[in-house]
PDB file of C-alpha atoms and ligand atoms in Angstrom:
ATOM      1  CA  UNK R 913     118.220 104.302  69.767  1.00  0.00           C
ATOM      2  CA  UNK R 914     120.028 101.419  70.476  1.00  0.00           C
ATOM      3  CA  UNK R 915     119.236 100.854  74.011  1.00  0.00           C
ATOM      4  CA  UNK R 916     115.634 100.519  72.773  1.00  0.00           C
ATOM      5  CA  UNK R 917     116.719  97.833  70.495  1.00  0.00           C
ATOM      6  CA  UNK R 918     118.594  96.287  73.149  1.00  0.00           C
ATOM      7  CA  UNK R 919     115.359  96.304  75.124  1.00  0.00           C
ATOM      8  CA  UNK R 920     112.997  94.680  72.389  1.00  0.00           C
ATOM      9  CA  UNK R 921     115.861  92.130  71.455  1.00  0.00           C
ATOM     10  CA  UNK R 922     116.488  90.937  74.916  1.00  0.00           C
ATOM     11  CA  UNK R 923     112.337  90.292  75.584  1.00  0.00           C
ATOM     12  CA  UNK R 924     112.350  88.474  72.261  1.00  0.00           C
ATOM     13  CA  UNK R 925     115.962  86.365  73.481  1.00  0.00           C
ATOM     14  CA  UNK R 926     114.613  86.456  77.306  1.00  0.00           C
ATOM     15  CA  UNK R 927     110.851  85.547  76.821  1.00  0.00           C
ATOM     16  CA  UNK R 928     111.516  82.010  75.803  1.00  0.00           C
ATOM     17  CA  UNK R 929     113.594  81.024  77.702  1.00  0.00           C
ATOM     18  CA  UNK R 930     113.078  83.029  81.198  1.00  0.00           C
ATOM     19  CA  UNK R 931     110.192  82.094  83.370  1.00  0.00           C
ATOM     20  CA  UNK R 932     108.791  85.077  84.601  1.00  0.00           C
ATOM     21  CA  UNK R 933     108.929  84.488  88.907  1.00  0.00           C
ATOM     22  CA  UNK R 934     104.936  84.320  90.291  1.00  0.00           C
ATOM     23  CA  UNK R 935     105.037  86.328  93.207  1.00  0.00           C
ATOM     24  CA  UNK R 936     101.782  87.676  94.823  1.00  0.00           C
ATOM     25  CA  UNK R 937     102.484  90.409  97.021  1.00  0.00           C
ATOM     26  CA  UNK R 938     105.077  92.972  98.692  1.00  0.00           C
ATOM     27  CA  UNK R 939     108.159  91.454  99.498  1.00  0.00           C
ATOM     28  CA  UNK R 940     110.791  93.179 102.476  1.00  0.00           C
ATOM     29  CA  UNK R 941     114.300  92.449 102.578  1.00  0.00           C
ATOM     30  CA  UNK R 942     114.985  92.324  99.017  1.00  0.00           C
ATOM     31  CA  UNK R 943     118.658  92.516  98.179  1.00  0.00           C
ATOM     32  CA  UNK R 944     119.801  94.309  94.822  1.00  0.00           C
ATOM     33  CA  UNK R 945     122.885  93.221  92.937  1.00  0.00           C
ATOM     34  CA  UNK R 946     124.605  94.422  90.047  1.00  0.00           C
ATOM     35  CA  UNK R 947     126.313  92.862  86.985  1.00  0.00           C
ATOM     36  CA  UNK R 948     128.522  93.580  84.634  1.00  0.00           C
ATOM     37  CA  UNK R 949     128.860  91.837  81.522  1.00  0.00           C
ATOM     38  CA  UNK R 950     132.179  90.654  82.783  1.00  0.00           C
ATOM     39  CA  UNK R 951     132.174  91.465  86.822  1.00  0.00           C
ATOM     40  CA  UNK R 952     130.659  89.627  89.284  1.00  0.00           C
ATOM     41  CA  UNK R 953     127.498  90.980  91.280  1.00  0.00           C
ATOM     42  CA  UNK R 954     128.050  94.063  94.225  1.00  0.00           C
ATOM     43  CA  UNK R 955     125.197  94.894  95.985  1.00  0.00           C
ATOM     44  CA  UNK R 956     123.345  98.140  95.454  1.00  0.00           C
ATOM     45  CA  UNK R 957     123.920 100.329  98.561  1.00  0.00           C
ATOM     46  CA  UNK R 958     122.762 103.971  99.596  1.00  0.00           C
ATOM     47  CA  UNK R 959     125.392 106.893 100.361  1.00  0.00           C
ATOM     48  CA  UNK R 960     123.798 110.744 100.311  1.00  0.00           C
ATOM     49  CA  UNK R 961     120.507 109.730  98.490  1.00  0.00           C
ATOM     50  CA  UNK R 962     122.027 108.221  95.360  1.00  0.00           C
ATOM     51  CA  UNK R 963     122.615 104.106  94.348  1.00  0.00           C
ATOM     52  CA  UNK R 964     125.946 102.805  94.465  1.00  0.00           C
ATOM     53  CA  UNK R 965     127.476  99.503  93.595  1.00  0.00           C
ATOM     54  CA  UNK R 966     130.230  97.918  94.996  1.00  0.00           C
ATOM     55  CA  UNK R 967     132.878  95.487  93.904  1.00  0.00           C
ATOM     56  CA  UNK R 968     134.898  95.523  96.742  1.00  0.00           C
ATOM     57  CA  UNK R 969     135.113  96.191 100.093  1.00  0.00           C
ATOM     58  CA  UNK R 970     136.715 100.203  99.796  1.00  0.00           C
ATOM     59  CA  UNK R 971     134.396 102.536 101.240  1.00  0.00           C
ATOM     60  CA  UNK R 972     132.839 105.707  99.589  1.00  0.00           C
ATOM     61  CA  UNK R 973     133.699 109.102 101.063  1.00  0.00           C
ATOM     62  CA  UNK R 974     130.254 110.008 101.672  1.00  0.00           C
ATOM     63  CA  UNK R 975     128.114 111.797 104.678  1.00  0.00           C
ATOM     64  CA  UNK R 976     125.423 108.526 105.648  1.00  0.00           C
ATOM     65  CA  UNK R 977     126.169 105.401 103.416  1.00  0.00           C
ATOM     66  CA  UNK R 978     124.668 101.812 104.458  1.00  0.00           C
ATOM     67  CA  UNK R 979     123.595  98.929 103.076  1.00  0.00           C
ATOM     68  CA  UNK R 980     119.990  98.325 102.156  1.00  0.00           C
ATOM     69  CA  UNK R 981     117.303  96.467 100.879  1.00  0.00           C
ATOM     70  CA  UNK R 982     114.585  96.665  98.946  1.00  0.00           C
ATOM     71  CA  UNK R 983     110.552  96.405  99.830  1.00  0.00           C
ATOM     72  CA  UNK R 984     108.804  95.513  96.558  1.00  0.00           C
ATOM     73  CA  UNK R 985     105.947  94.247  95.038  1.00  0.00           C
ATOM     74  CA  UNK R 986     106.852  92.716  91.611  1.00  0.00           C
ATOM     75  CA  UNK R 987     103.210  92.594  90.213  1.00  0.00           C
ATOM     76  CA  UNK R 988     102.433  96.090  90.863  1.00  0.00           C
ATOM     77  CA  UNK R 989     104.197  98.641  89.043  1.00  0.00           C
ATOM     78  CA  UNK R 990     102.146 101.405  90.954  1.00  0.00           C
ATOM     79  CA  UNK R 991     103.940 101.117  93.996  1.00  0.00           C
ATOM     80  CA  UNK R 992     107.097 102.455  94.638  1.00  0.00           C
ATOM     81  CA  UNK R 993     109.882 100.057  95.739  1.00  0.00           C
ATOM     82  CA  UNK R 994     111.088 101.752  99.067  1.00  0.00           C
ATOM     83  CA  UNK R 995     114.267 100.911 100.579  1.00  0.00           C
ATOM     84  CA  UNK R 996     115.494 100.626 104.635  1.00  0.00           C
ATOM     85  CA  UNK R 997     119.214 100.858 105.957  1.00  0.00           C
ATOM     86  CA  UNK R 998     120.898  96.832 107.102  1.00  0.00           C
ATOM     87  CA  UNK R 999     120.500  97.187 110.759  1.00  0.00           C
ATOM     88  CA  UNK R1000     122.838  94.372 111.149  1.00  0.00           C
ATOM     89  CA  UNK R1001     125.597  96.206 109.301  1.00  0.00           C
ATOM     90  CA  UNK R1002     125.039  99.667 109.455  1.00  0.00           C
ATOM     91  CA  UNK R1003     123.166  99.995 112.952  1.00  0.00           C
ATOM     92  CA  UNK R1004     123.803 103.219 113.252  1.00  0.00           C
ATOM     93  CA  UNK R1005     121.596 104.448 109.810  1.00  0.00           C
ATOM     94  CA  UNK R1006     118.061 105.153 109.910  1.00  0.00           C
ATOM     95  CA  UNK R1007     115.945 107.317 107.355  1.00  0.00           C
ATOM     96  CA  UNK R1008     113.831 109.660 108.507  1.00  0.00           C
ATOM     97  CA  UNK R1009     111.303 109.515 105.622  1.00  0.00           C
ATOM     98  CA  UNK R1010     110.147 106.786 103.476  1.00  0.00           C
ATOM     99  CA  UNK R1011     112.840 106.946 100.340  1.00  0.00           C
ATOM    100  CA  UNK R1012     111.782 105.304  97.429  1.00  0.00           C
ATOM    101  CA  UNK R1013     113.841 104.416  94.167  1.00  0.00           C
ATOM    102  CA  UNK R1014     114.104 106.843  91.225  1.00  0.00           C
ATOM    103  CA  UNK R1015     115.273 107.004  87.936  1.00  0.00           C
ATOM    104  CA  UNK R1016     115.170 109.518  85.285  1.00  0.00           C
ATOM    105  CA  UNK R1017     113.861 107.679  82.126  1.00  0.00           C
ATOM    106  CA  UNK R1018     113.974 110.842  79.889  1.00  0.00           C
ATOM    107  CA  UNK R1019     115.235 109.725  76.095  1.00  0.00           C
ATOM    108  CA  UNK R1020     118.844 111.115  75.752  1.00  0.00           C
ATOM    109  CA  UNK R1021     119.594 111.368  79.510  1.00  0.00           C
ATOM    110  CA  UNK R1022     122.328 109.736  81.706  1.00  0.00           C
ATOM    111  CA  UNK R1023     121.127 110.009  85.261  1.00  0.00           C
ATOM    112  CA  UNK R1024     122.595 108.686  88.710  1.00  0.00           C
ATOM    113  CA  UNK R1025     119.673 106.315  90.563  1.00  0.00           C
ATOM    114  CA  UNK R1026     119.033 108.078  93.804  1.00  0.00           C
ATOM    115  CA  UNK R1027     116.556 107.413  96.638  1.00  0.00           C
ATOM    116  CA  UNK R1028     114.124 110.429  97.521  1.00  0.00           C
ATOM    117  CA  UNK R1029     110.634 110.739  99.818  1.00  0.00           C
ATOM    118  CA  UNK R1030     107.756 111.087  96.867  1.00  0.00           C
ATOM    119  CA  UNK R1031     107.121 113.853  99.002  1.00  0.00           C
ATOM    120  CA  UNK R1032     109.930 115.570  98.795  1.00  0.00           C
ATOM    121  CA  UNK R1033     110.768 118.244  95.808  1.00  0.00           C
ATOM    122  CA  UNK R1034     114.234 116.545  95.932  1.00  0.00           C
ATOM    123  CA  UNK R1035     113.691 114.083  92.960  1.00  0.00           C
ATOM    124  CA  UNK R1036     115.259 115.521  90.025  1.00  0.00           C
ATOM    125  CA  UNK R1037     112.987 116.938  86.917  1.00  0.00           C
ATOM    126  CA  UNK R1038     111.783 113.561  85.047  1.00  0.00           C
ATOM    127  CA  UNK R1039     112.341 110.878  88.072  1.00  0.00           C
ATOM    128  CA  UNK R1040     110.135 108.293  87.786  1.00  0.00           C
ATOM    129  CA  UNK R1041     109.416 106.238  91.242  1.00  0.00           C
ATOM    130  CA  UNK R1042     106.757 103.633  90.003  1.00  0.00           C
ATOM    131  CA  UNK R1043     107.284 101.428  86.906  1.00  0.00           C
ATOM    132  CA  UNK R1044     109.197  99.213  88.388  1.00  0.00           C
ATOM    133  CA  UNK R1045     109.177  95.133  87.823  1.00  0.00           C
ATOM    134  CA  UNK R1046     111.255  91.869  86.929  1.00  0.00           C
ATOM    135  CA  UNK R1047     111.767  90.768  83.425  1.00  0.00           C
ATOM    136  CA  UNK R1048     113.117  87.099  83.646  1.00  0.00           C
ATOM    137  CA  UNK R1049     115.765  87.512  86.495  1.00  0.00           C
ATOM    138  CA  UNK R1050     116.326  91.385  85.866  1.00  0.00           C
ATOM    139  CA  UNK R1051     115.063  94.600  87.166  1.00  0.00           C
ATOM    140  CA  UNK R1052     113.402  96.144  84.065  1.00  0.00           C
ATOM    141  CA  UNK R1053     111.363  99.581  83.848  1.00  0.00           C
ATOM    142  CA  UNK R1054     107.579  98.931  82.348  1.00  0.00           C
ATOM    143  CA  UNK R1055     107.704 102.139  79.444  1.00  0.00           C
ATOM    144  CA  UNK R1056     104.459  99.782  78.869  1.00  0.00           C
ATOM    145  CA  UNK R1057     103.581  96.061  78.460  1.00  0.00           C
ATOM    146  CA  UNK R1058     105.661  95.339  75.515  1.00  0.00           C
ATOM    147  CA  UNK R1059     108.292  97.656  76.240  1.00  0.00           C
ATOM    148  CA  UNK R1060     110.727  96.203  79.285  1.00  0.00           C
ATOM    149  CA  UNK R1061     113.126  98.802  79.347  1.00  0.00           C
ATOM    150  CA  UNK R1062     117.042  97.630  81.283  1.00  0.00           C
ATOM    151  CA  UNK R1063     119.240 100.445  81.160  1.00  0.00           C
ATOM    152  CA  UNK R1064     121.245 100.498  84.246  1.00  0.00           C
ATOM    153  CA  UNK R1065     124.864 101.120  83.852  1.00  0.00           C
ATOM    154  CA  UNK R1066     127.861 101.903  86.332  1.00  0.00           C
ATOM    155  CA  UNK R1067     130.441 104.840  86.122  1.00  0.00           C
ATOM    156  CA  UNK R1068     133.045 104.475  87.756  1.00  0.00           C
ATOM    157  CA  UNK R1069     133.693 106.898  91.234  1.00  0.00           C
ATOM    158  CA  UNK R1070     136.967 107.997  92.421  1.00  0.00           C
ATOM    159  CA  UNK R1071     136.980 104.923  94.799  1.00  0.00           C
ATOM    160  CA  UNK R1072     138.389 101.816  93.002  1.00  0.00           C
ATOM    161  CA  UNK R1073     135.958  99.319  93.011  1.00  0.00           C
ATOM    162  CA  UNK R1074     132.724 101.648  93.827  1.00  0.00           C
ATOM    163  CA  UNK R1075     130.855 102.622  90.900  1.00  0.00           C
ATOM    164  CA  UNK R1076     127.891 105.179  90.813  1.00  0.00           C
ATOM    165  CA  UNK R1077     124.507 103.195  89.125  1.00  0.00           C
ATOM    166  CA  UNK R1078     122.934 105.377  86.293  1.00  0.00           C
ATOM    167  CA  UNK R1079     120.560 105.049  84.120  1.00  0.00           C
ATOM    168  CA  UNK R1080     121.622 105.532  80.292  1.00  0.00           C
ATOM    169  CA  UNK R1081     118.171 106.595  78.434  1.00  0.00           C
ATOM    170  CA  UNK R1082     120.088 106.303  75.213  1.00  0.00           C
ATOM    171  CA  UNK R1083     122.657 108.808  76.082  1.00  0.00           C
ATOM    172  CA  UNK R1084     125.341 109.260  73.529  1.00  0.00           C
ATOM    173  CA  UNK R1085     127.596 111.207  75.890  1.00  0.00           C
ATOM    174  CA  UNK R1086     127.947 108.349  78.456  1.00  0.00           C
ATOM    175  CA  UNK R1087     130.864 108.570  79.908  1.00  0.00           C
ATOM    176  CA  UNK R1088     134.309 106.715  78.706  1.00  0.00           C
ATOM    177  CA  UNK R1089     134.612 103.184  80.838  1.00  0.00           C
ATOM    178  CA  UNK R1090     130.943 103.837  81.854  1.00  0.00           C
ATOM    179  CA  UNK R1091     129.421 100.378  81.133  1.00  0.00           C
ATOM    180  CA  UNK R1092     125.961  98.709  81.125  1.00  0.00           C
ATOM    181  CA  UNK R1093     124.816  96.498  83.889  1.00  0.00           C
ATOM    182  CA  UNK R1094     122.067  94.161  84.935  1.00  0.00           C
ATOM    183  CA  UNK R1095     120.259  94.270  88.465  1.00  0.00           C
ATOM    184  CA  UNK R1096     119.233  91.240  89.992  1.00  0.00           C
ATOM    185  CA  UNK R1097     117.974  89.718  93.177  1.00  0.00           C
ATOM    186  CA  UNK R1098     120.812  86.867  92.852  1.00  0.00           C
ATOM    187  CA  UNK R1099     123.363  86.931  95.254  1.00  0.00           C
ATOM    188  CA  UNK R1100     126.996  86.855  93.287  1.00  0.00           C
ATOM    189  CA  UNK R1101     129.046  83.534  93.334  1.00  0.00           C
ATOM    190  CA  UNK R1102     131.710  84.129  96.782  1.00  0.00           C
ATOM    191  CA  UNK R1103     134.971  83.978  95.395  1.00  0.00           C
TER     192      UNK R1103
HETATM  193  C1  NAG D 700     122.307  92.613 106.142  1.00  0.00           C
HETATM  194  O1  NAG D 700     123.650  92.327 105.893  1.00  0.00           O
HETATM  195  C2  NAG D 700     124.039  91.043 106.313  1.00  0.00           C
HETATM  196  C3  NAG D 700     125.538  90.936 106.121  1.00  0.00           C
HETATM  197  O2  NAG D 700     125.890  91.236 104.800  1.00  0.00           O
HETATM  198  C4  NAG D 700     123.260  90.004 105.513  1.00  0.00           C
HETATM  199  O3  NAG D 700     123.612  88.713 105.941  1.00  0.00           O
HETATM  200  C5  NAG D 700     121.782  90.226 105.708  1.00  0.00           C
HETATM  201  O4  NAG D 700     121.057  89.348 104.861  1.00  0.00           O
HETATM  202  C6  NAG D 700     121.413  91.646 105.381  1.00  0.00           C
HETATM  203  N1  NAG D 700     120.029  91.846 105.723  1.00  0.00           N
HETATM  204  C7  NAG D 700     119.191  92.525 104.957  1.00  0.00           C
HETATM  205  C8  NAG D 700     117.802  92.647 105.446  1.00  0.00           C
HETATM  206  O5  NAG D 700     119.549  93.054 103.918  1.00  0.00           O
HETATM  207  C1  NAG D 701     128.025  96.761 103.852  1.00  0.00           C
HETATM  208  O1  NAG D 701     128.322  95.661 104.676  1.00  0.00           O
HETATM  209  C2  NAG D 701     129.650  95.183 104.536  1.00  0.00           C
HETATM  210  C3  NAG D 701     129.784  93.985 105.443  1.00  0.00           C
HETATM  211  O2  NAG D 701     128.883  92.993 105.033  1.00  0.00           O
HETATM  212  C4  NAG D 701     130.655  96.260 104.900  1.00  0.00           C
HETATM  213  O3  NAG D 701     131.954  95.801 104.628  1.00  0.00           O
HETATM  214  C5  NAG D 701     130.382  97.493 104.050  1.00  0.00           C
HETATM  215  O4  NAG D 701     131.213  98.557 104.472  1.00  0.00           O
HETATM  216  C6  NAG D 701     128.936  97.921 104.184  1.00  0.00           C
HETATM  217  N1  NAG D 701     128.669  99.015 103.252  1.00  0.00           N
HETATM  218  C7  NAG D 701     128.202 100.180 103.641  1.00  0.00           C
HETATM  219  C8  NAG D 701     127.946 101.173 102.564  1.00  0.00           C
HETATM  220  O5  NAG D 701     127.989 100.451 104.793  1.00  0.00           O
HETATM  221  C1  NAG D 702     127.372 103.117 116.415  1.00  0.00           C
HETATM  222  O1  NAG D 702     127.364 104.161 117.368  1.00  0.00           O
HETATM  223  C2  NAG D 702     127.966 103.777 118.601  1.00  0.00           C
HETATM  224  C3  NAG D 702     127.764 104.913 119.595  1.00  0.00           C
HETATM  225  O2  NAG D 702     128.129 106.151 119.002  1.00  0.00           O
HETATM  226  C4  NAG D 702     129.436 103.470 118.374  1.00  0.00           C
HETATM  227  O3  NAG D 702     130.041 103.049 119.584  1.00  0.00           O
HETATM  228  C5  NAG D 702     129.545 102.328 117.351  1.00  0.00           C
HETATM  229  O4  NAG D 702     130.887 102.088 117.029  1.00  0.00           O
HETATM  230  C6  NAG D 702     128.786 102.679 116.081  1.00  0.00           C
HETATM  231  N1  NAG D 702     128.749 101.505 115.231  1.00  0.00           N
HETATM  232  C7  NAG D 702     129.057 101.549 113.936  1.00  0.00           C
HETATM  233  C8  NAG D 702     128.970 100.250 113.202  1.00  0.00           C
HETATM  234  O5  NAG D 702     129.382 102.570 113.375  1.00  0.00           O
HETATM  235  C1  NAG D 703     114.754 114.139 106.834  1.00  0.00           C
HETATM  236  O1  NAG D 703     116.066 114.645 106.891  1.00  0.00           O
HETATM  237  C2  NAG D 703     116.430 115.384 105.739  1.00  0.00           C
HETATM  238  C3  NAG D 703     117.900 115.720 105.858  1.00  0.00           C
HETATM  239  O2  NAG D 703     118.206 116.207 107.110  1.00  0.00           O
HETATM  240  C4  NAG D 703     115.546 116.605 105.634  1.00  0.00           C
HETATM  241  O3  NAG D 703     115.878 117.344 104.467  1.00  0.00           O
HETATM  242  C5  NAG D 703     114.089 116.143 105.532  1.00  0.00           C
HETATM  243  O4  NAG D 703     113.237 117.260 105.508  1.00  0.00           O
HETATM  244  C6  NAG D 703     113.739 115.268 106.714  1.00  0.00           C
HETATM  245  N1  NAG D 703     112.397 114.733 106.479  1.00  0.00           N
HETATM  246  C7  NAG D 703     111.478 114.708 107.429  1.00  0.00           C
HETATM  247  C8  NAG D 703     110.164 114.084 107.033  1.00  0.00           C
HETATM  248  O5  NAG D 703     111.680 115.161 108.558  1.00  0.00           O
HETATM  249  C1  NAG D 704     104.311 112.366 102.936  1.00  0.00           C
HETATM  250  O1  NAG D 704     103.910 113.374 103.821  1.00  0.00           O
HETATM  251  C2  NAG D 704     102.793 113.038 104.643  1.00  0.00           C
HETATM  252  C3  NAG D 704     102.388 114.249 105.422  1.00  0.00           C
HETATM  253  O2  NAG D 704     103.511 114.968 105.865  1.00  0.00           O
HETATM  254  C4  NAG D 704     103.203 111.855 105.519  1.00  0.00           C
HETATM  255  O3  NAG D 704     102.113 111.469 106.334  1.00  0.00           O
HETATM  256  C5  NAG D 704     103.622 110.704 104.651  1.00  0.00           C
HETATM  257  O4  NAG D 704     104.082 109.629 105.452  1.00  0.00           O
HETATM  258  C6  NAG D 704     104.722 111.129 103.709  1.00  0.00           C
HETATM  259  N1  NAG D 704     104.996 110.050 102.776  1.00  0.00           N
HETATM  260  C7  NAG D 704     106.211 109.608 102.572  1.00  0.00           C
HETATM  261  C8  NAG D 704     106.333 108.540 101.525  1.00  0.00           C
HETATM  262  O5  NAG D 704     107.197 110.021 103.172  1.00  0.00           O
HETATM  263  C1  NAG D 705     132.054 108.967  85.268  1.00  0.00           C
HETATM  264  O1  NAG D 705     133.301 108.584  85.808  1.00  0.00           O
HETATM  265  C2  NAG D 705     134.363 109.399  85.349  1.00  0.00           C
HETATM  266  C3  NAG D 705     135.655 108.794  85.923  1.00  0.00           C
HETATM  267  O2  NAG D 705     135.567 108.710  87.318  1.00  0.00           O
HETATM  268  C4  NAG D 705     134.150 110.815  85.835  1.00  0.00           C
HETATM  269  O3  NAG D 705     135.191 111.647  85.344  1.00  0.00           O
HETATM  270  C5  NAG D 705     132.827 111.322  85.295  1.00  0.00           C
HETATM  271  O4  NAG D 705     132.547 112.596  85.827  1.00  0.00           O
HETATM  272  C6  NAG D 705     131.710 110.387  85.664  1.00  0.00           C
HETATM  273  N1  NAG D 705     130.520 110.820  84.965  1.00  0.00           N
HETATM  274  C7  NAG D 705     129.447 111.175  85.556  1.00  0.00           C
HETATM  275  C8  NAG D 705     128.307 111.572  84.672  1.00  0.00           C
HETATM  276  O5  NAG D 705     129.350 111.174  86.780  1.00  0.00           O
HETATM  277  C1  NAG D 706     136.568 108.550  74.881  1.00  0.00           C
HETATM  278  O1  NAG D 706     137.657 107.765  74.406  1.00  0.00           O
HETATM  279  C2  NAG D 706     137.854 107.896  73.000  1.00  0.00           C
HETATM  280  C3  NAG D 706     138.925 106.896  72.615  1.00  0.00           C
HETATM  281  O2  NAG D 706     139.993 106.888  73.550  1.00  0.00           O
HETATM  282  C4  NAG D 706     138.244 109.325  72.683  1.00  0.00           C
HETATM  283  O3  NAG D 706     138.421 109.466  71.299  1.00  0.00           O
HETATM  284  C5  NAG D 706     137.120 110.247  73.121  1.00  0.00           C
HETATM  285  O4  NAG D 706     137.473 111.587  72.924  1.00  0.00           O
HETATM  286  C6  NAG D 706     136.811 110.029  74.592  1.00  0.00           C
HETATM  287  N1  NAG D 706     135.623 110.796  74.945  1.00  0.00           N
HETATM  288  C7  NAG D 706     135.529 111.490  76.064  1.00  0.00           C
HETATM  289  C8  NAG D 706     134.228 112.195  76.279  1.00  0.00           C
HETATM  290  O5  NAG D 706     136.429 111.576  76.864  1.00  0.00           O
END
């Protein structure tokens, strides 16, 4: 319940003040940050078909993990933002099937963000991989054209400074030190 009030306050504090960015068509190498309300931004990264987020440089113990970014198309939440490995950093990743961006906005549930083919039967029962869009600055899910829902939080991983990205549908058993975040296209400050 009160993530949904979180959602409806923030489009009442956001929609003065934000203007929404015009942007016509697909756009490739998009880059996806998280923020917490206290951390600065780590880019969203891939490792074994679920969304990461890191604040430093430690690595993940993980089978393929790279850097990524985002194709998207802001105006249309009927297509499916699809992501592609960072050739320049990770040139040794490629998918071998489109893998688009899922979450599982089911009311109660606390669900890692993971990256699946639409194809595949790999997305987990409720994943949604359309709905997708920017409200203000932040990556919001359209429940419909009132309702700009931002739910994304971080839990922490058992590398310090790597946190696995959920999304909290109004879970009350989110985990202790789990915390919400916002996703962004802004780079973080360099410090
Ligand atoms: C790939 O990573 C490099 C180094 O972090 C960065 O400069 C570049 O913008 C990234 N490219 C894409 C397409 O994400
Ligand atoms: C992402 O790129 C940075 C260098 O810009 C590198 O330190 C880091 O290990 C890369 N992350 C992954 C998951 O490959
Ligand atoms: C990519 O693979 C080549 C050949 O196996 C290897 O020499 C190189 O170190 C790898 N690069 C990275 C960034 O892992
Ligand atoms: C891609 O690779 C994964 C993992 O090996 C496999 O499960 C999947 O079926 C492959 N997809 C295609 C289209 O070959
Ligand atoms: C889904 O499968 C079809 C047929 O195998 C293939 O042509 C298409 O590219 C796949 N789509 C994605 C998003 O992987
Ligand atoms: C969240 O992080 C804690 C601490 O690492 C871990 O014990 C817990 O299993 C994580 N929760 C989920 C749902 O992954
Ligand atoms: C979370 O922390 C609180 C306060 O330390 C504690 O009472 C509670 O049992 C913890 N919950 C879980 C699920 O660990």
């Amino acid at each position: 319940m009160f993530f949904k009030t979180f959602a409806i306050l923030a489009f009442g504090a956001l929609s003065t003040a934000a203007s929404l960015p015009h942007r016509r068509s697909s756009e490739s190498d998009v880059v996806l940050y998280c923020y917490g309300s206290t951390s600065n931004g780590g880019p969203i990264f891939y490792a074994d078909g679920l969304a990461y987020f890191g604040m430093s440089a430690n690595t993940l113990d993980a089978g393929v993990s790279t850097n990524i970014s985002f194709t998207l198309d802001p105006d249309d939440t009927t297509t499916a933002w699809t992501i592609q490995p960072n050739t320049t950093t990770n040139p040794n990743v490629s998918f071998n099937e489109t893998l688009d961006m899922y979450i599982v906005p089911t009311d109660g549930s606390f669900t890692q963000v993971g990256f699946a083919s639409s194809n595949s039967s790999s997305l987990p029962t409720g994943a949604v991989t359309t709905g997708f869009s920017f409200f203000g600055t932040n990556v919001a899910y359209v429940e419909s054209s009132s309702n700009y829902d931002m739910m994304f939080w971080g839990n922490a991983t058992t590398t310090d400074g790597i946190f696995a990205l959920y999304w909290n549908d109004g879970s009350d058993d989110a985990p202790n030190g789990s915390f919400a975040v916002t996703v962004k296209t802004t780079p973080p400050v360099s410090i």
